[in-house]
Amino acid sequence: SGKSFFVDLSLCTACRGCQVACKQWKNLPAEKTRNVGSHQNPQDLSFQTIRLVRFHEAHDANGKLQWNFFPEQCRHCIEPPCKYIGNMYSDQGVEQDAQTGAVVMTSRTTAIGDTVTSEELCPYNVPRMDEKTGQWSKCDMCLDRVQSGRLPACVQSCPSGTMNFGNREDMIALAEKRLKEVQKTNPDAYLADPESVRVIYLCTAQPEDYNGNLLASVDGSKMVRTAQGKSGVNRRN
Ligand code: SF4
Ligand code: SF4
Ligand code: SF4
């Protein structure tokens, strides 16, 4: 129950509409960036950039160039490590909305400060701290919009059908339907950690061929939770 996103990476054109819509809705300032020879901009998530379209060039088994796009955001874990770890420092630093399952970082996360790293809080290395205040932030599912019956800004803005949002059961059914369709032409397609997160990615390239933590890493050893592929096997190993 609750809400979920389904993110169909087979359709993403890297237009970055979602990244801009997130900034606008959240009223977050632009970052000073520099050209480093990549279309990805900025280079990483930050306290001001809580959604980032990542770019990565890779080659498939036949040596053909693949350009892989990964619009990254908090996964709204069903059992969020950031909540259990963060709330050892301050009660209610990280809250989970009972109705939607949204995981929200509050101003009380200043109590966490720089005592931990993002990777120690989160298996996807998502949240970022404000260097000035020690407060942590990340995507909050646009909870204010969702509670008033609207779609998250990133979903609303996506022109390609990549971003979907709704009741969890419906999103899981859509993910499984699209996985079967995409596997007709790409038998290696898989869903990333679908049982443990509320942002379910359909992936057409291997996890290491995306720029970022597509699957959960544990203890920095890049262990995955699950990846539901053609054979149901763990795709990373
Ligand atoms: Fe991809 Fe949609 Fe975001 Fe454009 S708006 S980068 S198509 S997810
Ligand atoms: Fe927390 Fe990371 Fe899970 Fe988001 S993805 S809920 S920041 S542990
Ligand atoms: Fe940004 Fe809202 Fe999308 Fe989260 S749900 S990435 S806060 S636009």
PDB file of C-alpha atoms in Angstrom, residues 2-160:
ATOM      1  CA  GLY A   2       1.016   3.654  -0.105  1.00  0.00           C
ATOM      2  CA  LYS A   3       2.409   5.335  -3.203  1.00  0.00           C
ATOM      3  CA  SER A   4       5.228   4.503  -5.602  1.00  0.00           C
ATOM      4  CA  PHE A   5       6.984   5.772  -8.699  1.00  0.00           C
ATOM      5  CA  PHE A   6       7.690   3.640 -11.757  1.00  0.00           C
ATOM      6  CA  VAL A   7      10.642   5.018 -13.765  1.00  0.00           C
ATOM      7  CA  ASP A   8      10.944   3.409 -17.196  1.00  0.00           C
ATOM      8  CA  LEU A   9      14.553   4.102 -18.200  1.00  0.00           C
ATOM      9  CA  SER A  10      13.916   2.560 -21.629  1.00  0.00           C
ATOM     10  CA  LEU A  11      11.944   5.730 -22.471  1.00  0.00           C
ATOM     11  CA  CYS A  12      14.110   8.471 -20.896  1.00  0.00           C
ATOM     12  CA  THR A  13      15.539  10.990 -23.392  1.00  0.00           C
ATOM     13  CA  ALA A  14      17.562  12.912 -20.775  1.00  0.00           C
ATOM     14  CA  CYS A  15      15.645  16.106 -21.548  1.00  0.00           C
ATOM     15  CA  ARG A  16      16.137  17.129 -17.892  1.00  0.00           C
ATOM     16  CA  GLY A  17      12.611  18.543 -17.664  1.00  0.00           C
ATOM     17  CA  CYS A  18      12.173  16.656 -14.372  1.00  0.00           C
ATOM     18  CA  GLN A  19      15.374  18.089 -12.904  1.00  0.00           C
ATOM     19  CA  VAL A  20      14.288  21.638 -13.733  1.00  0.00           C
ATOM     20  CA  ALA A  21      10.707  21.057 -12.497  1.00  0.00           C
ATOM     21  CA  CYS A  22      12.052  19.765  -9.184  1.00  0.00           C
ATOM     22  CA  LYS A  23      14.216  22.871  -8.711  1.00  0.00           C
ATOM     23  CA  GLN A  24      11.317  25.149  -9.595  1.00  0.00           C
ATOM     24  CA  TRP A  25       8.747  23.488  -7.326  1.00  0.00           C
ATOM     25  CA  LYS A  26      11.193  23.261  -4.444  1.00  0.00           C
ATOM     26  CA  ASN A  27      12.436  26.811  -5.065  1.00  0.00           C
ATOM     27  CA  LEU A  28      16.032  25.622  -4.999  1.00  0.00           C
ATOM     28  CA  PRO A  29      18.791  27.866  -6.356  1.00  0.00           C
ATOM     29  CA  ALA A  30      20.828  26.924  -9.424  1.00  0.00           C
ATOM     30  CA  GLU A  31      24.385  25.746  -8.878  1.00  0.00           C
ATOM     31  CA  LYS A  32      27.509  27.330 -10.286  1.00  0.00           C
ATOM     32  CA  THR A  33      28.785  24.712 -12.693  1.00  0.00           C
ATOM     33  CA  ARG A  34      31.654  24.357 -15.107  1.00  0.00           C
ATOM     34  CA  ASN A  35      32.001  22.429 -18.343  1.00  0.00           C
ATOM     35  CA  VAL A  36      33.801  19.158 -17.684  1.00  0.00           C
ATOM     36  CA  GLY A  37      33.084  17.568 -21.056  1.00  0.00           C
ATOM     37  CA  SER A  38      29.902  15.806 -19.942  1.00  0.00           C
ATOM     38  CA  HIS A  39      26.270  16.579 -20.607  1.00  0.00           C
ATOM     39  CA  GLN A  40      25.521  15.851 -16.976  1.00  0.00           C
ATOM     40  CA  ASN A  41      25.083  19.068 -15.081  1.00  0.00           C
ATOM     41  CA  PRO A  42      25.774  19.494 -12.209  1.00  0.00           C
ATOM     42  CA  GLN A  43      28.167  16.642 -11.480  1.00  0.00           C
ATOM     43  CA  ASP A  44      26.512  15.412  -8.295  1.00  0.00           C
ATOM     44  CA  LEU A  45      23.475  15.668  -6.077  1.00  0.00           C
ATOM     45  CA  SER A  46      23.659  18.359  -3.400  1.00  0.00           C
ATOM     46  CA  PHE A  47      21.545  20.062  -0.737  1.00  0.00           C
ATOM     47  CA  GLN A  48      20.267  22.274  -3.599  1.00  0.00           C
ATOM     48  CA  THR A  49      20.027  19.577  -6.277  1.00  0.00           C
ATOM     49  CA  ILE A  50      17.875  16.733  -4.982  1.00  0.00           C
ATOM     50  CA  ARG A  51      17.125  15.320  -8.423  1.00  0.00           C
ATOM     51  CA  LEU A  52      19.840  14.774 -11.051  1.00  0.00           C
ATOM     52  CA  VAL A  53      19.766  13.249 -14.527  1.00  0.00           C
ATOM     53  CA  ARG A  54      22.995  11.244 -14.722  1.00  0.00           C
ATOM     54  CA  PHE A  55      24.705  10.398 -18.030  1.00  0.00           C
ATOM     55  CA  HIS A  56      27.032   7.503 -18.748  1.00  0.00           C
ATOM     56  CA  GLU A  57      28.608   6.164 -21.930  1.00  0.00           C
ATOM     57  CA  ALA A  58      29.142   2.417 -22.140  1.00  0.00           C
ATOM     58  CA  HIS A  59      29.485  -0.277 -24.787  1.00  0.00           C
ATOM     59  CA  ASP A  60      27.169  -3.246 -25.091  1.00  0.00           C
ATOM     60  CA  ALA A  61      28.311  -6.839 -25.708  1.00  0.00           C
ATOM     61  CA  ASN A  62      28.653  -6.098 -29.456  1.00  0.00           C
ATOM     62  CA  GLY A  63      30.776  -3.017 -28.870  1.00  0.00           C
ATOM     63  CA  LYS A  64      27.902  -0.697 -29.763  1.00  0.00           C
ATOM     64  CA  LEU A  65      27.864   2.618 -27.901  1.00  0.00           C
ATOM     65  CA  GLN A  66      25.160   2.937 -25.283  1.00  0.00           C
ATOM     66  CA  TRP A  67      24.329   6.292 -23.742  1.00  0.00           C
ATOM     67  CA  ASN A  68      22.565   5.549 -20.464  1.00  0.00           C
ATOM     68  CA  PHE A  69      20.434   8.084 -18.630  1.00  0.00           C
ATOM     69  CA  PHE A  70      19.557   7.757 -14.950  1.00  0.00           C
ATOM     70  CA  PRO A  71      17.278  10.393 -13.375  1.00  0.00           C
ATOM     71  CA  GLU A  72      18.332   9.939  -9.755  1.00  0.00           C
ATOM     72  CA  GLN A  73      16.263  10.661  -6.652  1.00  0.00           C
ATOM     73  CA  CYS A  74      15.608   9.233  -3.181  1.00  0.00           C
ATOM     74  CA  ARG A  75      13.975   5.786  -3.495  1.00  0.00           C
ATOM     75  CA  HIS A  76      11.633   6.192  -0.499  1.00  0.00           C
ATOM     76  CA  CYS A  77      12.730   2.837   0.913  1.00  0.00           C
ATOM     77  CA  ILE A  78      10.005   0.735   2.531  1.00  0.00           C
ATOM     78  CA  GLU A  79      12.385   0.197   5.495  1.00  0.00           C
ATOM     79  CA  PRO A  80      14.547   3.316   5.202  1.00  0.00           C
ATOM     80  CA  PRO A  81      18.058   2.969   6.659  1.00  0.00           C
ATOM     81  CA  CYS A  82      18.365   6.799   6.771  1.00  0.00           C
ATOM     82  CA  LYS A  83      15.460   6.908   9.202  1.00  0.00           C
ATOM     83  CA  TYR A  84      16.788   4.259  11.547  1.00  0.00           C
ATOM     84  CA  ILE A  85      20.328   5.650  11.538  1.00  0.00           C
ATOM     85  CA  GLY A  86      19.387   9.356  11.411  1.00  0.00           C
ATOM     86  CA  ASN A  87      16.929   9.096  14.279  1.00  0.00           C
ATOM     87  CA  MET A  88      19.631   7.760  16.591  1.00  0.00           C
ATOM     88  CA  TYR A  89      20.835  11.387  16.550  1.00  0.00           C
ATOM     89  CA  SER A  90      17.456  13.114  16.822  1.00  0.00           C
ATOM     90  CA  ASP A  91      13.894  11.853  17.094  1.00  0.00           C
ATOM     91  CA  GLN A  92      11.875  12.917  14.063  1.00  0.00           C
ATOM     92  CA  GLY A  93      14.940  13.951  12.092  1.00  0.00           C
ATOM     93  CA  VAL A  94      13.672  11.638   9.375  1.00  0.00           C
ATOM     94  CA  GLU A  95       9.938  10.984   9.175  1.00  0.00           C
ATOM     95  CA  GLN A  96       7.903   8.513   7.170  1.00  0.00           C
ATOM     96  CA  ASP A  97       4.406   9.540   6.089  1.00  0.00           C
ATOM     97  CA  ALA A  98       1.982   6.791   7.111  1.00  0.00           C
ATOM     98  CA  GLN A  99      -0.355   7.221   4.159  1.00  0.00           C
ATOM     99  CA  THR A 100       2.032   7.507   1.223  1.00  0.00           C
ATOM    100  CA  GLY A 101       5.223   5.986   2.662  1.00  0.00           C
ATOM    101  CA  ALA A 102       7.175   9.151   1.735  1.00  0.00           C
ATOM    102  CA  VAL A 103      10.451   9.489   3.662  1.00  0.00           C
ATOM    103  CA  VAL A 104      11.044  13.126   4.630  1.00  0.00           C
ATOM    104  CA  MET A 105      14.149  14.732   6.163  1.00  0.00           C
ATOM    105  CA  THR A 106      13.317  17.585   8.576  1.00  0.00           C
ATOM    106  CA  SER A 107      15.336  20.471  10.030  1.00  0.00           C
ATOM    107  CA  ARG A 108      16.073  18.204  13.002  1.00  0.00           C
ATOM    108  CA  THR A 109      18.612  16.384  10.835  1.00  0.00           C
ATOM    109  CA  THR A 110      21.035  19.158  11.853  1.00  0.00           C
ATOM    110  CA  ALA A 111      21.671  16.876  14.848  1.00  0.00           C
ATOM    111  CA  ILE A 112      23.199  14.343  12.448  1.00  0.00           C
ATOM    112  CA  GLY A 113      25.508  16.901  10.836  1.00  0.00           C
ATOM    113  CA  ASP A 114      28.795  15.556   9.510  1.00  0.00           C
ATOM    114  CA  THR A 115      29.038  12.685  11.999  1.00  0.00           C
ATOM    115  CA  VAL A 116      28.045  10.320   9.168  1.00  0.00           C
ATOM    116  CA  THR A 117      28.447  10.226   5.403  1.00  0.00           C
ATOM    117  CA  SER A 118      25.650   9.872   2.888  1.00  0.00           C
ATOM    118  CA  GLU A 119      26.763   6.311   2.177  1.00  0.00           C
ATOM    119  CA  GLU A 120      26.496   5.481   5.869  1.00  0.00           C
ATOM    120  CA  LEU A 121      22.919   6.833   5.942  1.00  0.00           C
ATOM    121  CA  CYS A 122      21.706   5.491   2.618  1.00  0.00           C
ATOM    122  CA  PRO A 123      22.446   2.416   0.472  1.00  0.00           C
ATOM    123  CA  TYR A 124      21.936   4.597  -2.631  1.00  0.00           C
ATOM    124  CA  ASN A 125      24.177   7.499  -1.530  1.00  0.00           C
ATOM    125  CA  VAL A 126      21.333  10.002  -2.013  1.00  0.00           C
ATOM    126  CA  PRO A 127      20.962  12.521   0.850  1.00  0.00           C
ATOM    127  CA  ARG A 128      23.241  15.549   1.037  1.00  0.00           C
ATOM    128  CA  MET A 129      24.156  17.883   3.910  1.00  0.00           C
ATOM    129  CA  ASP A 130      24.143  21.686   3.857  1.00  0.00           C
ATOM    130  CA  GLU A 131      27.730  22.584   4.746  1.00  0.00           C
ATOM    131  CA  LYS A 132      26.555  25.766   6.497  1.00  0.00           C
ATOM    132  CA  THR A 133      23.900  24.332   8.808  1.00  0.00           C
ATOM    133  CA  GLY A 134      24.573  20.592   8.966  1.00  0.00           C
ATOM    134  CA  GLN A 135      20.992  19.914   7.828  1.00  0.00           C
ATOM    135  CA  TRP A 136      20.352  16.992   5.456  1.00  0.00           C
ATOM    136  CA  SER A 137      18.014  16.967   2.465  1.00  0.00           C
ATOM    137  CA  LYS A 138      16.749  14.846  -0.407  1.00  0.00           C
ATOM    138  CA  CYS A 139      13.558  14.298  -2.438  1.00  0.00           C
ATOM    139  CA  ASP A 140      10.412  14.317  -0.258  1.00  0.00           C
ATOM    140  CA  MET A 141       8.083  12.780  -2.908  1.00  0.00           C
ATOM    141  CA  CYS A 142       6.555  16.261  -3.347  1.00  0.00           C
ATOM    142  CA  LEU A 143       4.413  15.262  -0.385  1.00  0.00           C
ATOM    143  CA  ASP A 144       2.614  18.637  -0.380  1.00  0.00           C
ATOM    144  CA  ARG A 145       1.484  18.102  -3.981  1.00  0.00           C
ATOM    145  CA  VAL A 146       0.603  14.443  -3.464  1.00  0.00           C
ATOM    146  CA  GLN A 147      -1.478  15.232  -0.374  1.00  0.00           C
ATOM    147  CA  SER A 148      -3.516  17.680  -2.437  1.00  0.00           C
ATOM    148  CA  GLY A 149      -4.125  15.109  -5.164  1.00  0.00           C
ATOM    149  CA  ARG A 150      -1.444  16.303  -7.608  1.00  0.00           C
ATOM    150  CA  LEU A 151       1.435  14.419  -9.183  1.00  0.00           C
ATOM    151  CA  PRO A 152       5.027  15.051  -8.046  1.00  0.00           C
ATOM    152  CA  ALA A 153       6.543  17.888 -10.115  1.00  0.00           C
ATOM    153  CA  CYS A 154       9.060  15.572 -11.826  1.00  0.00           C
ATOM    154  CA  VAL A 155       6.320  13.181 -12.918  1.00  0.00           C
ATOM    155  CA  GLN A 156       4.051  16.000 -14.087  1.00  0.00           C
ATOM    156  CA  SER A 157       6.837  17.452 -16.237  1.00  0.00           C
ATOM    157  CA  CYS A 158       8.104  14.263 -17.895  1.00  0.00           C
ATOM    158  CA  PRO A 159       7.155  14.257 -21.605  1.00  0.00           C
ATOM    159  CA  SER A 160       8.302  10.718 -22.459  1.00  0.00           C
TER     160      SER A 160
END
